[in-house]
Coordinates of C-alpha atoms in Angstrom, one line a residue:
Chain A
X13 CA 0.1 -0.1 0.0
X14 CA 2.6 2.3 0.5
X15 CA 3.7 2.8 -3.2
X16 CA 0.1 3.5 -3.8
X17 CA -0.1 5.9 -0.6
X18 CA 3.1 7.6 -2.4
X19 CA 1.2 8.3 -6.1
X20 CA -1.4 9.8 -4.0
X21 CA 1.4 11.8 -2.1
X22 CA 0.6 15.9 -3.2
X23 CA -3.0 16.6 -1.6
X24 CA -1.5 18.2 1.7
X25 CA -4.1 20.1 2.2
X26 CA -6.9 17.8 1.1
X27 CA -4.8 14.8 4.1
X28 CA -5.0 17.1 6.4
X29 CA -8.3 18.4 6.0
X30 CA -9.8 15.4 6.7
X31 CA -8.2 14.5 9.0
X32 CA -8.3 17.3 11.2
X33 CA -11.8 16.3 12.8
X34 CA -11.1 13.2 14.4
X35 CA -7.6 14.7 15.7
X36 CA -8.6 17.5 17.8
X37 CA -12.4 15.4 18.6
X38 CA -9.0 13.0 20.6
X39 CA -7.3 15.7 21.8
X40 CA -10.0 17.9 23.0
X41 CA -11.9 14.8 24.7
X42 CA -8.7 11.7 25.7
X43 CA -5.4 13.8 25.7
X44 CA -6.3 17.2 27.2
X45 CA -8.2 15.6 29.7
X46 CA -5.5 12.7 30.7
X47 CA -3.6 16.2 31.3
X48 CA -6.2 18.2 33.5
X49 CA -6.9 15.3 35.8
X50 CA -3.2 15.9 36.7
X51 CA -4.0 19.4 37.9
X52 CA -7.9 18.2 39.3
X53 CA -5.6 16.0 41.6
X54 CA -3.5 18.6 42.9
X55 CA -6.1 20.5 44.1
X56 CA -8.5 20.7 46.9
X57 CA -11.7 20.4 44.3
X58 CA -15.2 20.6 45.8
X59 CA -18.6 21.1 43.7
X60 CA -19.2 25.0 43.1
X61 CA -17.0 26.4 40.5
X62 CA -14.8 23.1 40.4
X63 CA -11.6 24.4 41.7
X64 CA -9.9 24.4 44.1
X65 CA -6.6 25.7 45.9
X66 CA -3.5 23.7 44.9
X67 CA -2.3 21.4 47.4
X68 CA 0.1 19.7 45.4
X69 CA 0.7 15.8 46.4
X70 CA -1.8 15.5 49.3
X71 CA -4.3 13.8 47.6
X72 CA -2.2 11.2 46.8
X73 CA -0.7 10.7 50.3
X74 CA -4.2 10.1 51.1
X75 CA -4.8 7.4 49.4
X76 CA -1.8 6.0 50.1
X77 CA -2.3 6.2 53.5
X78 CA -5.7 5.3 53.4
X79 CA -7.5 1.9 54.0
X80 CA -10.0 2.5 50.9
X81 CA -7.4 2.5 48.6
X82 CA -5.7 -1.0 49.3
X83 CA -9.0 -2.5 50.0
X84 CA -10.4 -1.6 46.7
X85 CA -6.8 -2.2 45.2
X86 CA -7.2 -5.8 46.7
X87 CA -10.7 -6.2 45.2
X88 CA -9.7 -5.1 41.7
X89 CA -6.8 -8.4 41.6
X90 CA -9.1 -10.3 43.1
X91 CA -12.1 -8.9 40.9
X92 CA -9.9 -9.2 37.2
X93 CA -8.1 -12.5 37.9
X94 CA -11.0 -14.3 39.2
X95 CA -13.0 -13.1 36.1
X96 CA -10.2 -13.2 33.5
X97 CA -9.5 -17.0 34.4
X98 CA -12.4 -18.4 34.3
X99 CA -13.5 -16.2 31.2
X100 CA -10.1 -17.9 29.9
X101 CA -10.3 -21.6 30.8
X102 CA -14.2 -21.7 29.7
X103 CA -13.6 -19.8 26.5
X104 CA -11.1 -21.8 25.3
X105 CA -13.4 -25.4 26.6
X106 CA -16.2 -23.4 24.4
X107 CA -14.2 -22.3 21.2
X108 CA -12.9 -25.7 21.3
X109 CA -16.8 -27.4 21.4
X110 CA -17.9 -25.2 18.4
X111 CA -15.2 -26.1 16.1
X112 CA -16.6 -28.9 15.6
X113 CA -19.3 -29.6 13.3
X114 CA -22.6 -30.6 15.0
X115 CA -25.8 -30.0 14.3
X116 CA -27.4 -27.0 15.2
X117 CA -23.7 -25.3 15.5
X118 CA -25.0 -21.8 14.5
X119 CA -27.9 -22.0 16.7
X120 CA -25.3 -22.9 19.5
X121 CA -23.0 -20.3 18.8
X122 CA -25.7 -17.6 18.3
X123 CA -26.7 -18.6 22.0
X124 CA -23.0 -18.2 23.2
X125 CA -22.5 -14.9 21.7
X126 CA -25.7 -13.4 23.0
X127 CA -24.4 -12.5 26.5
X128 CA -21.3 -10.6 25.3
X129 CA -24.5 -8.4 23.2
X130 CA -26.8 -7.8 25.3
X131 CA -26.2 -4.3 27.0
X132 CA -24.7 -4.4 30.5
X133 CA -27.9 -3.1 32.4
X134 CA -29.6 -5.5 31.1
X135 CA -27.5 -8.7 31.9
X136 CA -27.6 -6.8 35.4
X137 CA -31.3 -7.0 35.6
X138 CA -32.0 -10.3 34.9
X139 CA -28.9 -11.3 37.0
X140 CA -30.1 -9.5 40.2
X141 CA -33.7 -10.4 39.0
X142 CA -32.4 -14.6 39.8
X143 CA -30.0 -13.8 42.6
X144 CA -32.8 -12.0 44.5
X145 CA -33.2 -13.6 48.1
X146 CA -36.6 -14.4 47.8
X147 CA -38.3 -14.3 44.8
X148 CA -35.0 -15.2 43.1
X149 CA -35.1 -18.6 41.1
X150 CA -31.4 -19.4 42.1
X151 CA -32.2 -19.3 45.6
X152 CA -35.5 -21.5 44.4
X153 CA -33.5 -23.8 42.7
X154 CA -31.0 -24.5 44.8
X155 CA -33.5 -25.0 47.8
X156 CA -35.5 -27.6 45.9
X157 CA -32.3 -29.8 45.0
X158 CA -31.5 -29.7 48.6
X159 CA -28.0 -27.8 48.0
X160 CA -29.3 -24.9 51.1
X161 CA -32.0 -25.3 53.8
X162 CA -32.8 -21.1 53.5
X163 CA -31.8 -18.5 51.2
X164 CA -28.6 -17.1 49.8
X165 CA -27.9 -13.5 50.6
X166 CA -26.1 -13.7 46.9
X167 CA -25.3 -9.8 46.3
X168 CA -25.8 -8.7 49.8
X169 CA -22.9 -10.7 52.0
X170 CA -20.0 -9.6 52.6
X171 CA -18.2 -13.3 51.6
X172 CA -20.7 -13.8 48.8
X173 CA -20.7 -10.5 46.6
X174 CA -17.7 -11.1 45.1
X175 CA -18.2 -14.0 43.8
X176 CA -21.4 -13.0 42.3
X177 CA -20.4 -10.4 41.1
X178 CA -17.4 -12.2 39.3
X179 CA -20.2 -14.9 38.1
X180 CA -21.9 -12.1 35.9
X181 CA -19.3 -10.3 34.8
X182 CA -17.9 -14.1 33.0
X183 CA -21.2 -14.9 31.8
X184 CA -21.2 -11.9 30.6
X185 CA -17.8 -11.2 29.2
X186 CA -16.6 -15.1 28.0
X187 CA -17.8 -14.6 24.6
X188 CA -15.8 -12.4 23.4
X189 CA -12.9 -15.6 23.9
X190 CA -14.8 -17.9 22.2
X191 CA -14.9 -15.3 19.2
X192 CA -11.2 -14.3 19.4
X193 CA -10.2 -18.1 20.0
X194 CA -12.7 -19.6 17.7
X195 CA -11.3 -17.1 14.7
X196 CA -7.7 -18.7 15.5
X197 CA -8.9 -22.5 15.7
X198 CA -10.6 -22.0 12.2
X199 CA -7.4 -21.2 10.1
X200 CA -5.1 -24.4 11.2
X201 CA -4.0 -26.3 8.8
X202 CA -6.1 -29.4 8.5
X203 CA -2.8 -31.0 7.2
X204 CA -1.1 -30.8 10.3
X205 CA -3.4 -33.2 12.0
X206 CA -3.5 -35.2 9.3
X207 CA 0.1 -36.1 9.7
X208 CA -0.4 -35.9 13.3
X209 CA -2.7 -39.3 12.9
X210 CA -0.8 -40.8 10.4
X211 CA 1.8 -40.8 12.8
X212 CA -0.8 -41.9 15.5
X213 CA -0.7 -39.1 17.4
X214 CA -3.9 -39.2 20.1
X215 CA -6.5 -36.9 20.3
X216 CA -5.1 -34.9 23.9
X217 CA -1.4 -35.6 21.6
X218 CA -2.8 -33.5 19.1
X219 CA -4.2 -31.0 21.1
X220 CA -1.1 -30.5 23.1
X221 CA 1.3 -30.2 20.5
X222 CA -1.0 -28.7 17.5
X223 CA -4.0 -26.5 18.7
X224 CA -2.2 -25.4 21.6
X225 CA 0.8 -23.7 20.6
X226 CA -0.6 -22.7 17.2
X227 CA -3.3 -20.7 19.6
X228 CA -1.0 -19.3 22.5
X229 CA -0.2 -16.2 20.8
X230 CA -3.7 -15.2 20.9
X231 CA -4.5 -17.3 23.6
X232 CA -1.5 -14.8 25.4
X233 CA -3.2 -11.7 23.6
X234 CA -7.2 -12.1 24.4
X235 CA -6.6 -13.1 28.2
X236 CA -3.9 -9.5 28.6
X237 CA -6.6 -7.5 26.6
X238 CA -9.2 -9.1 29.1
X239 CA -7.2 -8.1 31.8
X240 CA -7.1 -4.3 30.9
X241 CA -10.4 -4.1 30.5
X242 CA -11.7 -5.8 33.6
X243 CA -8.8 -3.7 35.5
X244 CA -11.1 -0.3 34.5
X245 CA -14.5 -2.1 34.6
X246 CA -17.3 0.3 35.8
X247 CA -20.6 -0.6 35.2
X248 CA -21.5 -3.9 36.3
X249 CA -20.3 -3.7 39.4
X250 CA -22.0 -0.5 40.5
X251 CA -24.9 -1.9 39.0
X252 CA -25.3 -5.6 40.9
X253 CA -23.9 -3.7 44.2
X254 CA -23.1 0.2 43.9
X255 CA -19.1 -1.2 45.9
X256 CA -21.5 -2.9 48.5
X257 CA -21.7 -4.6 50.5
X258 CA -19.7 -1.7 53.1
X259 CA -16.6 -1.9 50.7
X260 CA -16.5 -5.8 49.3
X261 CA -17.0 -5.2 45.6
X262 CA -15.6 -1.6 46.1
X263 CA -13.0 -2.0 42.9
X264 CA -10.8 1.4 42.0
X265 CA -13.0 2.1 39.1
X266 CA -15.8 2.7 42.2
X267 CA -13.6 4.3 44.4
X268 CA -12.9 6.7 42.2
X269 CA -17.0 7.1 41.3
X270 CA -17.7 7.4 45.0
X271 CA -14.7 9.9 45.6
X272 CA -15.9 11.9 42.7
X273 CA -19.5 12.2 42.7
X274 CA -21.0 10.9 46.1
X275 CA -17.8 12.2 48.5
X276 CA -17.9 15.0 46.1
X277 CA -14.1 15.2 46.7
X278 CA -12.8 15.5 43.1
X279 CA -9.1 15.7 43.9
X280 CA -9.3 12.7 45.8
X281 CA -11.2 10.6 42.7
X282 CA -8.8 12.2 40.4
X283 CA -5.4 11.0 42.6
X284 CA -6.9 7.2 42.5
X285 CA -8.1 7.9 39.1
X286 CA -4.4 8.3 38.0
X287 CA -2.9 5.8 40.7
X288 CA -5.2 3.1 38.7
X289 CA -3.6 4.2 35.3
X290 CA -0.2 4.0 36.9
X291 CA -1.3 0.3 37.2
X292 CA -3.1 0.0 33.8
X293 CA 0.0 1.4 31.9
X294 CA 2.2 -1.9 33.3
X295 CA -0.7 -4.0 31.3
X296 CA -0.5 -1.9 28.5
X297 CA 3.0 -1.4 27.9
X298 CA 3.0 -5.2 28.0
X299 CA 0.0 -5.5 25.5
X300 CA 1.7 -3.4 22.8
X301 CA 5.3 -5.7 23.7
X302 CA 2.6 -8.6 22.1
X303 CA 1.5 -7.0 19.3
X304 CA 5.0 -6.0 18.4
X305 CA 6.1 -9.3 19.1
X306 CA 3.3 -11.5 17.6
X307 CA 3.8 -8.8 13.8
X308 CA 7.5 -9.3 14.0
X309 CA 6.7 -13.3 14.0
X310 CA 4.7 -13.1 10.8
Chain B
X11 CA -10.6 -36.8 18.9
X12 CA -11.2 -39.7 21.4
X13 CA -11.8 -41.9 19.0
X14 CA -7.9 -42.3 18.2
X15 CA -6.8 -42.8 21.3
X16 CA -8.6 -46.0 22.0
X17 CA -8.5 -47.1 18.4
X18 CA -5.0 -47.0 19.1
X19 CA -4.8 -48.3 22.9
X20 CA -6.3 -51.3 21.9
X21 CA -5.4 -51.8 18.9
X22 CA -6.9 -55.4 17.7
X23 CA -5.3 -57.6 15.7
X24 CA -8.0 -57.9 13.0
X25 CA -8.9 -55.4 10.7
X26 CA -12.4 -55.5 11.0
X27 CA -13.0 -55.3 15.3
X28 CA -10.5 -52.7 15.2
X29 CA -13.8 -50.6 12.6
X30 CA -16.1 -51.3 14.5
X31 CA -14.7 -49.9 17.7
X32 CA -13.8 -47.5 15.9
X33 CA -17.5 -46.7 15.1
X34 CA -18.8 -47.6 18.3
X35 CA -16.3 -45.0 19.9
X36 CA -17.0 -42.2 17.3
X37 CA -20.6 -42.1 18.1
X38 CA -19.7 -41.9 21.9
X39 CA -18.0 -39.3 21.0
X40 CA -20.2 -38.0 19.3
X41 CA -22.9 -38.1 21.5
X42 CA -20.6 -36.2 24.4
X43 CA -20.1 -33.4 22.0
X44 CA -24.0 -32.7 21.9
X45 CA -24.7 -33.5 25.2
X46 CA -21.5 -30.6 26.0
X47 CA -23.6 -28.3 23.2
X48 CA -26.6 -28.8 25.4
X49 CA -25.5 -27.9 28.4
X50 CA -23.0 -24.7 27.1
X51 CA -26.1 -23.7 25.2
X52 CA -28.5 -24.2 28.3
X53 CA -26.5 -22.1 31.2
X54 CA -25.4 -19.7 28.9
X55 CA -28.5 -19.1 27.2
X56 CA -30.7 -19.8 30.5
X57 CA -30.7 -15.6 32.2
X58 CA -31.8 -14.1 28.5
X59 CA -34.6 -16.8 28.3
X60 CA -35.8 -16.6 31.6
X61 CA -35.8 -13.0 31.2
X62 CA -38.2 -12.9 28.5
X63 CA -40.4 -15.9 30.0
X64 CA -40.8 -13.9 33.1
X65 CA -41.6 -10.7 31.3
X66 CA -44.6 -12.2 30.1
X67 CA -46.0 -13.0 33.9
X68 CA -48.4 -11.4 35.8
X69 CA -47.5 -9.7 39.3
X70 CA -48.9 -12.1 41.1
X71 CA -46.7 -14.7 39.9
X72 CA -43.2 -12.9 39.8
X73 CA -43.4 -12.7 43.1
X74 CA -44.4 -16.1 44.0
X75 CA -42.2 -18.6 46.1
X76 CA -41.5 -21.3 44.5
X77 CA -41.6 -19.2 41.3
X78 CA -43.6 -21.2 38.5
X79 CA -41.4 -22.3 35.8
X80 CA -43.4 -21.2 32.7
X81 CA -46.5 -18.6 33.4
X82 CA -49.2 -20.0 34.0
X83 CA -50.9 -16.8 32.6
X84 CA -49.6 -15.2 29.8
X85 CA -50.2 -11.4 29.8
X86 CA -48.9 -8.4 27.6
X87 CA -49.7 -5.8 30.9
X88 CA -46.4 -5.4 32.4
X89 CA -45.2 -4.1 28.4
X90 CA -48.6 -1.8 28.8
X91 CA -47.5 -0.6 32.6
X92 CA -44.1 0.2 30.8
X93 CA -45.6 2.5 28.4
X94 CA -48.4 4.0 30.9
X95 CA -46.8 4.4 34.0
X96 CA -43.2 5.2 33.4
X97 CA -41.4 7.5 31.4
X98 CA -40.0 4.4 29.3
X99 CA -40.9 6.1 25.6
X100 CA -38.4 9.4 26.6
X101 CA -35.7 6.9 28.0
X102 CA -36.0 5.7 24.5
X103 CA -36.2 8.4 22.2
X104 CA -32.6 10.0 24.5
X105 CA -31.5 6.6 23.7
X106 CA -32.0 7.0 20.1
X107 CA -30.8 10.5 19.5
X108 CA -27.9 9.8 21.3
X109 CA -26.5 6.6 19.3
X110 CA -28.0 8.0 16.0
X111 CA -26.4 10.7 16.6
X112 CA -23.1 9.5 17.9
X113 CA -22.8 7.1 15.0
X114 CA -23.6 9.3 12.1
X115 CA -20.4 11.7 13.7
X116 CA -18.1 8.7 14.1
X117 CA -19.0 7.4 10.9
X118 CA -18.4 11.1 9.3
X119 CA -15.7 12.0 11.4
X120 CA -14.1 9.1 11.2
X121 CA -14.1 8.1 7.4
X122 CA -13.1 11.4 6.5
X123 CA -9.3 10.5 9.5
X124 CA -9.3 6.9 8.1
X125 CA -9.7 8.4 4.0
X126 CA -6.3 10.4 4.7
X127 CA -5.0 8.1 7.0
X128 CA -5.4 5.1 4.5
X129 CA -4.5 7.7 1.4
X130 CA -2.0 9.7 2.4
X131 CA 1.3 10.0 3.2
X132 CA 2.6 12.4 5.5
X133 CA 4.6 13.2 8.9
X134 CA 3.3 12.0 12.2
X135 CA 1.0 9.5 10.6
X136 CA 2.0 6.1 12.8
X137 CA 2.1 8.1 15.8
X138 CA -1.4 9.4 15.4
X139 CA -3.1 6.1 15.1
X140 CA -0.7 4.8 17.8
X141 CA -2.3 7.3 20.1
X142 CA -5.5 6.8 18.5
X143 CA -5.2 3.0 19.5
X144 CA -3.7 3.9 23.6
X145 CA -7.3 6.7 23.7
X146 CA -9.2 3.6 22.6
X147 CA -7.4 1.6 25.8
X148 CA -8.1 4.4 28.4
X149 CA -10.0 3.9 31.5
X150 CA -13.6 5.4 30.9
X151 CA -13.6 6.7 34.9
X152 CA -10.0 8.7 34.6
X153 CA -11.0 10.6 31.4
X154 CA -15.2 11.5 33.3
X155 CA -13.8 13.3 35.7
X156 CA -12.1 16.3 34.1
X157 CA -15.1 16.0 31.3
X158 CA -17.8 16.4 33.8
X159 CA -15.6 19.7 35.2
X160 CA -15.6 20.8 31.2
X161 CA -19.8 19.9 30.8
X162 CA -20.3 22.1 33.9
X163 CA -18.1 24.4 32.6
X164 CA -19.5 24.4 28.9
X165 CA -23.2 24.7 30.7
X166 CA -23.6 21.3 28.9
X167 CA -24.9 19.4 31.8
X168 CA -27.6 17.3 31.8
X169 CA -28.1 17.8 27.8
X170 CA -28.3 14.9 25.2
X171 CA -25.4 17.0 23.1
X172 CA -22.8 16.6 25.9
X173 CA -23.3 12.7 25.7
X174 CA -23.7 12.6 21.9
X175 CA -20.0 14.2 21.9
X176 CA -18.6 12.2 24.4
X177 CA -20.0 8.6 23.0
X178 CA -18.4 9.8 19.9
X179 CA -15.2 10.5 21.2
X180 CA -15.0 6.7 22.4
X181 CA -16.0 5.1 19.3
X182 CA -14.0 7.0 17.3
X183 CA -10.6 5.0 17.6
X184 CA -11.4 2.0 16.4
X185 CA -13.9 3.7 13.9
X186 CA -10.8 5.2 12.4
X187 CA -9.0 1.8 12.5
X188 CA -11.2 -0.8 11.1
X189 CA -12.9 2.6 8.0
X190 CA -8.7 2.2 7.4
X191 CA -8.1 -1.0 7.2
X192 CA -11.2 -1.2 4.6
X193 CA -10.2 1.6 2.6
X194 CA -6.5 -0.4 2.3
X195 CA -8.3 -3.2 0.5
X196 CA -9.9 -1.1 -2.4
X197 CA -7.1 -0.4 -4.8
X198 CA -6.0 3.7 -5.1
X199 CA -6.3 2.7 -9.0
X200 CA -9.4 3.1 -9.4
X201 CA -9.8 6.7 -7.8
X202 CA -7.3 7.7 -9.8
X203 CA -9.6 6.0 -12.9
X204 CA -12.5 8.3 -11.6
X205 CA -10.1 11.1 -11.6
X206 CA -9.1 10.9 -15.2
X207 CA -13.3 10.8 -15.8
X208 CA -12.9 13.9 -14.3
X209 CA -14.0 13.8 -10.9
X210 CA -12.1 15.8 -7.6
X211 CA -10.5 13.3 -5.8
X212 CA -13.3 13.9 -3.0
X213 CA -16.2 13.0 -5.1
X214 CA -13.8 10.3 -6.2
X215 CA -14.0 9.1 -2.2
X216 CA -17.2 9.7 -2.2
X217 CA -18.6 7.5 -5.6
X218 CA -16.1 4.8 -5.6
X219 CA -14.3 4.3 -2.2
X220 CA -17.4 4.3 0.0
X221 CA -19.5 2.5 -1.5
X222 CA -16.8 -0.3 -1.9
X223 CA -16.3 0.2 1.6
X224 CA -19.8 0.4 2.4
X225 CA -20.7 -3.1 4.0
X226 CA -17.2 -2.3 6.4
X227 CA -18.7 1.2 7.2
X228 CA -22.1 -0.4 8.3
X229 CA -20.6 -2.8 10.4
X230 CA -18.8 0.4 12.3
X231 CA -21.8 1.8 12.0
X232 CA -23.7 -1.0 14.2
X233 CA -20.7 -1.0 16.2
X234 CA -20.9 3.0 17.1
X235 CA -24.2 2.7 17.7
X236 CA -24.4 -0.4 20.1
X237 CA -21.4 1.6 22.4
X238 CA -23.0 4.8 22.4
X239 CA -26.8 2.6 23.1
X240 CA -25.1 0.4 25.7
X241 CA -23.3 3.2 27.5
X242 CA -24.0 4.0 31.1
X243 CA -21.4 5.9 32.9
X244 CA -21.3 9.4 31.0
X245 CA -25.1 8.9 31.5
X246 CA -24.8 8.8 35.1
X247 CA -22.3 11.9 35.8
X248 CA -23.7 13.5 33.1
X249 CA -27.3 13.6 33.6
X250 CA -29.6 14.8 36.5
X251 CA -32.9 15.1 35.1
X252 CA -35.6 12.4 34.7
X253 CA -36.0 13.7 30.7
X254 CA -32.8 13.8 29.9
X255 CA -32.5 10.0 31.6
X256 CA -31.2 7.2 28.6
X257 CA -32.0 3.7 28.6
X258 CA -28.7 2.5 30.4
X259 CA -29.7 5.4 33.3
X260 CA -33.7 5.0 33.1
X261 CA -33.2 1.4 33.9
X262 CA -31.1 1.2 36.4
X263 CA -32.5 3.8 38.7
X264 CA -35.6 1.5 38.9
X265 CA -33.3 -1.5 39.8
X266 CA -32.6 -0.4 43.3
X267 CA -36.2 0.3 43.9
X268 CA -37.6 -2.9 43.6
X269 CA -40.5 -2.1 45.8
X270 CA -41.8 0.5 44.0
X271 CA -41.6 -0.5 40.4
X272 CA -42.1 -4.3 39.9
X273 CA -39.5 -6.1 38.8
X274 CA -42.8 -7.3 36.0
X275 CA -42.0 -3.8 33.6
X276 CA -37.9 -3.7 34.3
X277 CA -37.5 -7.1 32.6
X278 CA -40.3 -6.0 29.9
X279 CA -37.9 -3.0 29.9
X280 CA -34.7 -5.3 29.2
X281 CA -36.5 -6.7 26.6
X282 CA -37.0 -4.2 24.8
X283 CA -33.6 -2.5 25.4
X284 CA -32.4 -6.0 23.9
X285 CA -34.2 -6.0 20.5
X286 CA -32.4 -3.3 18.8
X287 CA -29.3 -5.2 19.5
X288 CA -30.5 -8.4 18.4
X289 CA -31.7 -6.9 15.0
X290 CA -28.1 -5.5 14.3
X291 CA -26.3 -8.4 15.4
X292 CA -28.7 -10.2 13.0
X293 CA -27.7 -7.9 10.4
X294 CA -24.6 -7.7 10.6
X295 CA -23.8 -11.6 11.9
X296 CA -21.1 -12.6 9.4
X297 CA -19.2 -9.3 9.8
X298 CA -19.2 -9.0 13.3
X299 CA -17.8 -12.3 13.8
X300 CA -15.3 -11.9 11.8
X301 CA -14.2 -8.5 13.0
X302 CA -14.5 -9.1 16.9
X303 CA -12.0 -12.3 15.7
X304 CA -9.4 -9.8 14.0
X305 CA -9.4 -7.3 16.6
X306 CA -8.1 -10.3 19.4
X307 CA -6.0 -11.4 17.0
X308 CA -3.9 -8.0 15.9
X309 CA -5.0 -6.3 18.9
X310 CA -7.0 -3.1 16.3

């Protein structure tokens, strides 16, 4: 494409004019806010005119000394690694299953992808109805089967809330893993399996020696992408529990929101947001490193 | 998979017996596939199935313990109540305006930008593409704080315009990346011959490149629409009045108050919010699966 581009080179005005709206929108709505959030983090900003006295790194110091921050950090790790690990395992399993040919495979695929497509608010709504301690089908079902003898407070107990939220998160987001892995599974050259069969490789050996190595780069990238996205996921947790009960499901993004828009301490909220972003940058760096390596391999 | 394991492990000396065994085993593994597929579909599909089912149950059945599985009495009462007793129609209209506006803006702005990135060669082009990708990775919760401050200062708080612009900014990076790759796939020579026939470059783009890239453009549009249709955080932070709420925000405010609004109406609302998404999915099914898996593989 480089040659073709060079051939069209010359109409500089048009080139800049067509790119300008995108450029300005991204600068104004992504780059500038990313910079100004630092200014906010260094002020004691309350409601009203949205600015306040300069306080230096006081808001950061507050965050790093507060129990709330470390609890949120721990909750974030539990949420991210809990949900990503389960998503990857189920995602791989179901991708392998959907890669086989069977009747109604198209229907099965559509049903399995559906949770990823429904709006988060819809997912939350139906799961909250199912988790409901009195009218919910989950408690009713477990009582009927005899696993429990009285209703469990899925979303309102300190010990169960995070597990319940992770369950909903996995249900909502694992189809992404299925789609990503199905794409790569379908591109494995069939001759490799034919050759392995002739050599007498068992099904497990074929999976271990051919499928897994082939899929691994995409598997890792997908896991990393899911990690990044789960890390700053806000609405699914906020809508399920609001971060509660107490702080049982308050992850870092929830803490940012609660500080800024519930306690109206914008400076502290901004400081937590920046600390969150700093951790995320490590993952982003890894992501781009992996992409570059994958591109170099091709 | 497992059929191979067994036939090799037992390795009987008579080939015919081997054949029969392999057949039996083949059948067993086929049944296993169907069993697993059935289980997966039932478990994954149940919540949405349950949502649709319960949205047709009358109030009494929704609160019955233990709950009935199939509605004993099918009713449209929940849907009727939704339109008569709540602001659902307002929310729906607001969501259409926000999602429609953001889609048009992303396509026009992103389409022009993608054309430039695809067809011209100039300083900083790679840096810009990468920067756009990084923007897509920025946490919403980091951006929402300063944006809220701007929105308040500009007097745009509690308006749909603020939501349209914020949603456009978030879908723009992907619109740029995807449309650039669609444009890249279309030979420049087609445009050049149109220009020899007397078109200006913009006309050539509009008359030749855009129609050819249309399937890709449509799938970007569907993505943008879906994103804005589902968006919650900006709506939550920017909106304060009832008349400017979008669907996700409107439904979310009811969830907490299940004493006042019945679950029936909420579930009916959830079904109606999902319908446009399903329609769009059917429209671009193949494109979407291909696009998403490309995204997973290449990080675009």
